C-alpha cells in the first residue's frame, strides 16, 4: 500500500468515493473543499491509500491548509499580499473527520492505513513549512453508532505524541417538523437565518 497526495482532483469522482465510503460525509467532500477555497483562500490536499492490485483507493482523507488569520484577511484590502504572507508565517493544516475507508477493512488494516496517512500528512507538512497540524480524526458518526470502535485512531495518535483537546460537534436531529426545528434555534440564530434570506442566500 502507498499514499498519494494531490492538490486537485476530479471533484465528481472524489465525491462519488466519499459517498460510497462507510460513514462518508460532506466535510471530506471535494464540494466542501471548493467552498473553502473560494470563500476563504484555503488550500486543499487530497490523500488516497492505494494498492496496485486494486482499481479503487482503499481509503481517503482530505486536509485543509490555512493561516489562523486567513478568514479575517481574505476579503480585506491587499489580501493578495497579506494572505500568502500569513500562510508562510503561521500555516496550519487540519483534517475534518477523516479518514474514510472503502470496502470493509478490519481493524488491523484500518490501523495500518491510518498510520500510513498520518506519516504522509506529517511529512508533507514538514516539507511545506506548516507550523501546526490538527484534526478531528475518525468518523463524524462515531457517537451514534452502537458498534463503533475507533481505537486504532486513538492508539496511533497517542503513539505519535499527539495531544487531545476538548471539542464538540453538534449533531442535529432533523426528524422533527420544520416549525419545531425553527423554535429550537436561539433567537440570534433565527435572526442570522432571516438576514441570510434577505440577502438572497439559499441552500
Short mmCIF file of C-alpha atoms in Angstrom, two decimals:
data_model
loop_
_atom_site.label_atom_id
_atom_site.label_comp_id
_atom_site.label_asym_id
_atom_site.label_seq_id
_atom_site.Cartn_x
_atom_site.Cartn_y
_atom_site.Cartn_z
CA UNK A 1 0.00 0.00 0.00
CA UNK A 2 1.14 3.55 -0.69
CA UNK A 3 -0.24 7.05 -0.18
CA UNK A 4 -0.76 9.56 -2.98
CA UNK A 5 -1.19 13.30 -2.35
CA UNK A 6 -2.84 15.75 -4.75
CA UNK A 7 -3.85 19.40 -4.53
CA UNK A 8 -6.70 18.93 -7.00
CA UNK A 9 -8.88 16.02 -8.04
CA UNK A 10 -11.79 15.18 -10.30
CA UNK A 11 -14.45 16.52 -7.93
CA UNK A 12 -17.27 14.25 -9.13
CA UNK A 13 -15.09 11.15 -8.91
CA UNK A 14 -13.83 12.08 -5.42
CA UNK A 15 -17.31 12.81 -4.12
CA UNK A 16 -18.59 9.52 -5.56
CA UNK A 17 -15.93 7.72 -3.49
CA UNK A 18 -16.85 9.74 -0.37
CA UNK A 19 -20.50 8.77 -0.87
CA UNK A 20 -19.50 5.12 -1.26
CA UNK A 21 -17.31 5.05 1.85
CA UNK A 22 -18.77 3.86 5.13
CA UNK A 23 -19.73 6.97 7.11
CA UNK A 24 -18.91 9.32 4.24
CA UNK A 25 -19.86 12.97 4.88
CA UNK A 26 -19.58 16.40 3.27
CA UNK A 27 -16.60 17.60 5.35
CA UNK A 28 -14.44 15.18 3.34
CA UNK A 29 -16.05 16.10 0.02
CA UNK A 30 -14.45 17.98 -2.87
CA UNK A 31 -17.51 20.23 -2.92
CA UNK A 32 -16.77 21.42 0.64
CA UNK A 33 -13.10 21.84 -0.30
CA UNK A 34 -14.09 24.05 -3.24
CA UNK A 35 -16.21 26.26 -0.99
CA UNK A 36 -13.33 26.65 1.47
CA UNK A 37 -11.01 27.56 -1.39
CA UNK A 38 -13.32 30.08 -2.99
CA UNK A 39 -14.52 31.92 0.09
CA UNK A 40 -11.58 31.66 2.49
CA UNK A 41 -8.48 31.12 0.35
CA UNK A 42 -7.87 27.68 1.88
CA UNK A 43 -5.51 25.25 0.14
CA UNK A 44 -6.72 21.66 -0.13
CA UNK A 45 -4.83 18.37 -0.01
CA UNK A 46 -6.36 15.06 -1.09
CA UNK A 47 -4.80 11.84 0.23
CA UNK A 48 -5.56 8.34 -1.03
CA UNK A 49 -4.27 4.96 0.13
CA UNK A 50 -3.81 2.79 -2.93
CA UNK A 51 -2.88 -0.78 -3.74
CA UNK A 52 -1.64 -1.53 -7.29
CA UNK A 53 -3.70 -4.72 -7.34
CA UNK A 54 -6.97 -2.86 -6.59
CA UNK A 55 -8.64 -0.43 -9.01
CA UNK A 56 -10.14 1.87 -6.36
CA UNK A 57 -8.47 3.63 -3.43
CA UNK A 58 -8.68 1.78 -0.12
CA UNK A 59 -9.00 4.95 1.97
CA UNK A 60 -9.45 8.70 1.52
CA UNK A 61 -8.55 11.72 3.60
CA UNK A 62 -8.86 15.41 2.80
CA UNK A 63 -6.98 18.17 4.63
CA UNK A 64 -7.09 21.98 4.53
CA UNK A 65 -4.20 24.41 4.85
CA UNK A 66 -4.67 27.99 6.01
CA UNK A 67 -3.36 30.56 8.45
CA UNK A 68 -5.46 31.32 11.56
CA UNK A 69 -5.62 34.85 10.11
CA UNK A 70 -6.91 33.71 6.70
CA UNK A 71 -10.60 34.30 7.21
CA UNK A 72 -10.04 37.74 8.68
CA UNK A 73 -7.65 38.82 5.91
CA UNK A 74 -9.20 37.15 2.88
CA UNK A 75 -11.63 39.85 1.79
CA UNK A 76 -9.66 42.81 3.18
CA UNK A 77 -7.65 45.29 1.06
CA UNK A 78 -4.25 43.95 -0.05
CA UNK A 79 -5.35 40.37 0.70
CA UNK A 80 -3.43 39.14 -2.35
CA UNK A 81 -0.25 40.04 -0.42
CA UNK A 82 -1.27 39.55 3.22
CA UNK A 83 -2.88 36.10 2.88
CA UNK A 84 0.24 34.46 1.36
CA UNK A 85 2.42 36.19 3.97
CA UNK A 86 0.23 34.94 6.83
CA UNK A 87 0.30 31.48 5.30
CA UNK A 88 4.10 31.41 5.22
CA UNK A 89 4.40 32.59 8.82
CA UNK A 90 1.63 30.62 10.52
CA UNK A 91 0.25 27.93 8.21
CA UNK A 92 -1.71 25.15 9.86
CA UNK A 93 -3.25 22.02 8.37
CA UNK A 94 -6.45 20.49 9.66
CA UNK A 95 -8.40 17.31 8.94
CA UNK A 96 -12.15 17.17 9.46
CA UNK A 97 -13.34 13.68 10.38
CA UNK A 98 -11.09 11.52 8.28
CA UNK A 99 -10.00 9.14 7.02
CA UNK A 100 -12.81 7.35 5.21
CA UNK A 101 -12.41 3.68 4.31
CA UNK A 102 -13.82 1.92 1.27
CA UNK A 103 -14.96 -1.65 1.48
CA UNK A 104 -14.96 -3.32 4.89
CA UNK A 105 -11.38 -3.35 6.18
CA UNK A 106 -10.65 -4.96 9.53
CA UNK A 107 -9.23 -3.11 12.50
CA UNK A 108 -5.61 -4.04 11.68
CA UNK A 109 -5.94 -2.84 8.09
CA UNK A 110 -7.54 0.41 9.28
CA UNK A 111 -4.70 0.94 11.75
CA UNK A 112 -2.09 0.34 9.04
CA UNK A 113 -3.79 2.68 6.59
CA UNK A 114 -4.27 5.43 9.15
CA UNK A 115 -0.63 5.15 10.17
CA UNK A 116 0.43 5.49 6.51
CA UNK A 117 -1.86 8.51 6.04
CA UNK A 118 -0.62 10.20 9.20
CA UNK A 119 3.03 9.63 8.24
CA UNK A 120 2.37 11.12 4.78
CA UNK A 121 0.48 14.06 6.24
CA UNK A 122 3.29 14.82 8.72
CA UNK A 123 5.97 14.50 6.03
CA UNK A 124 4.01 16.78 3.70
CA UNK A 125 3.53 19.38 6.45
CA UNK A 126 7.24 19.39 7.27
CA UNK A 127 8.19 19.84 3.61
CA UNK A 128 5.70 22.71 3.20
CA UNK A 129 6.70 24.69 6.31
CA UNK A 130 3.45 24.06 8.19
CA UNK A 131 3.69 25.05 11.86
CA UNK A 132 0.62 23.26 13.23
CA UNK A 133 -1.26 20.04 12.45
CA UNK A 134 -4.64 19.39 14.00
CA UNK A 135 -7.61 17.24 13.27
CA UNK A 136 -10.87 15.71 14.33
CA UNK A 137 -9.76 12.26 13.21
CA UNK A 138 -12.19 9.39 12.85
CA UNK A 139 -15.84 9.16 11.94
CA UNK A 140 -18.21 12.08 12.49
CA UNK A 141 -20.88 9.46 13.24
CA UNK A 142 -18.94 7.62 15.95
CA UNK A 143 -21.13 8.70 18.85
CA UNK A 144 -24.26 7.47 17.07
CA UNK A 145 -23.03 4.01 16.09
CA UNK A 146 -23.65 1.16 18.51
CA UNK A 147 -20.64 -0.97 17.50
CA UNK A 148 -18.33 1.91 16.71
CA UNK A 149 -14.66 1.36 17.54
CA UNK A 150 -12.01 3.88 16.59
CA UNK A 151 -9.34 2.66 18.98
CA UNK A 152 -6.83 2.32 16.12
CA UNK A 153 -7.10 6.09 15.58
CA UNK A 154 -6.55 6.93 19.25
CA UNK A 155 -3.69 4.47 19.66
CA UNK A 156 -1.88 5.71 16.53
CA UNK A 157 -2.21 9.35 17.57
CA UNK A 158 -1.04 8.65 21.12
CA UNK A 159 1.96 6.70 19.81
CA UNK A 160 2.80 9.69 17.60
CA UNK A 161 2.82 12.07 20.56
CA UNK A 162 -0.41 13.90 19.73
CA UNK A 163 -2.33 15.69 22.45
CA UNK A 164 -6.10 15.55 22.74
CA UNK A 165 -8.14 18.71 23.25
CA UNK A 166 -11.79 19.02 24.12
CA UNK A 167 -14.16 19.93 21.31
CA UNK A 168 -17.76 19.35 20.37
CA UNK A 169 -19.69 18.56 17.22
CA UNK A 170 -23.41 19.23 17.27
CA UNK A 171 -25.50 16.57 15.57
CA UNK A 172 -28.99 17.91 14.87
CA UNK A 173 -31.92 15.52 14.65
CA UNK A 174 -33.78 16.61 11.51
CA UNK A 175 -36.76 14.29 12.03
CA UNK A 176 -38.98 16.87 13.81
CA UNK A 177 -41.04 19.17 11.60
CA UNK A 178 -39.60 22.48 10.37
CA UNK A 179 -41.57 24.65 12.83
CA UNK A 180 -40.21 22.66 15.79
CA UNK A 181 -36.64 22.91 14.49
CA UNK A 182 -37.07 26.65 13.96
CA UNK A 183 -38.37 27.21 17.51
CA UNK A 184 -35.42 25.24 18.91
CA UNK A 185 -32.92 27.68 17.40
CA UNK A 186 -31.65 30.56 19.51
CA UNK A 187 -33.11 33.95 18.69
CA UNK A 188 -29.72 35.11 17.38
CA UNK A 189 -29.57 32.12 15.03
CA UNK A 190 -33.08 32.80 13.71
CA UNK A 191 -32.07 36.42 13.12
CA UNK A 192 -28.98 35.32 11.18
CA UNK A 193 -31.09 32.98 9.01
CA UNK A 194 -33.59 35.75 8.28
CA UNK A 195 -30.73 38.10 7.42
CA UNK A 196 -29.32 35.50 5.03
CA UNK A 197 -32.67 35.06 3.32
CA UNK A 198 -32.96 38.83 2.87
CA UNK A 199 -29.57 38.78 1.15
CA UNK A 200 -30.82 36.07 -1.22
CA UNK A 201 -28.80 33.21 0.23
CA UNK A 202 -30.31 29.79 -0.47
CA UNK A 203 -29.15 26.28 0.49
#
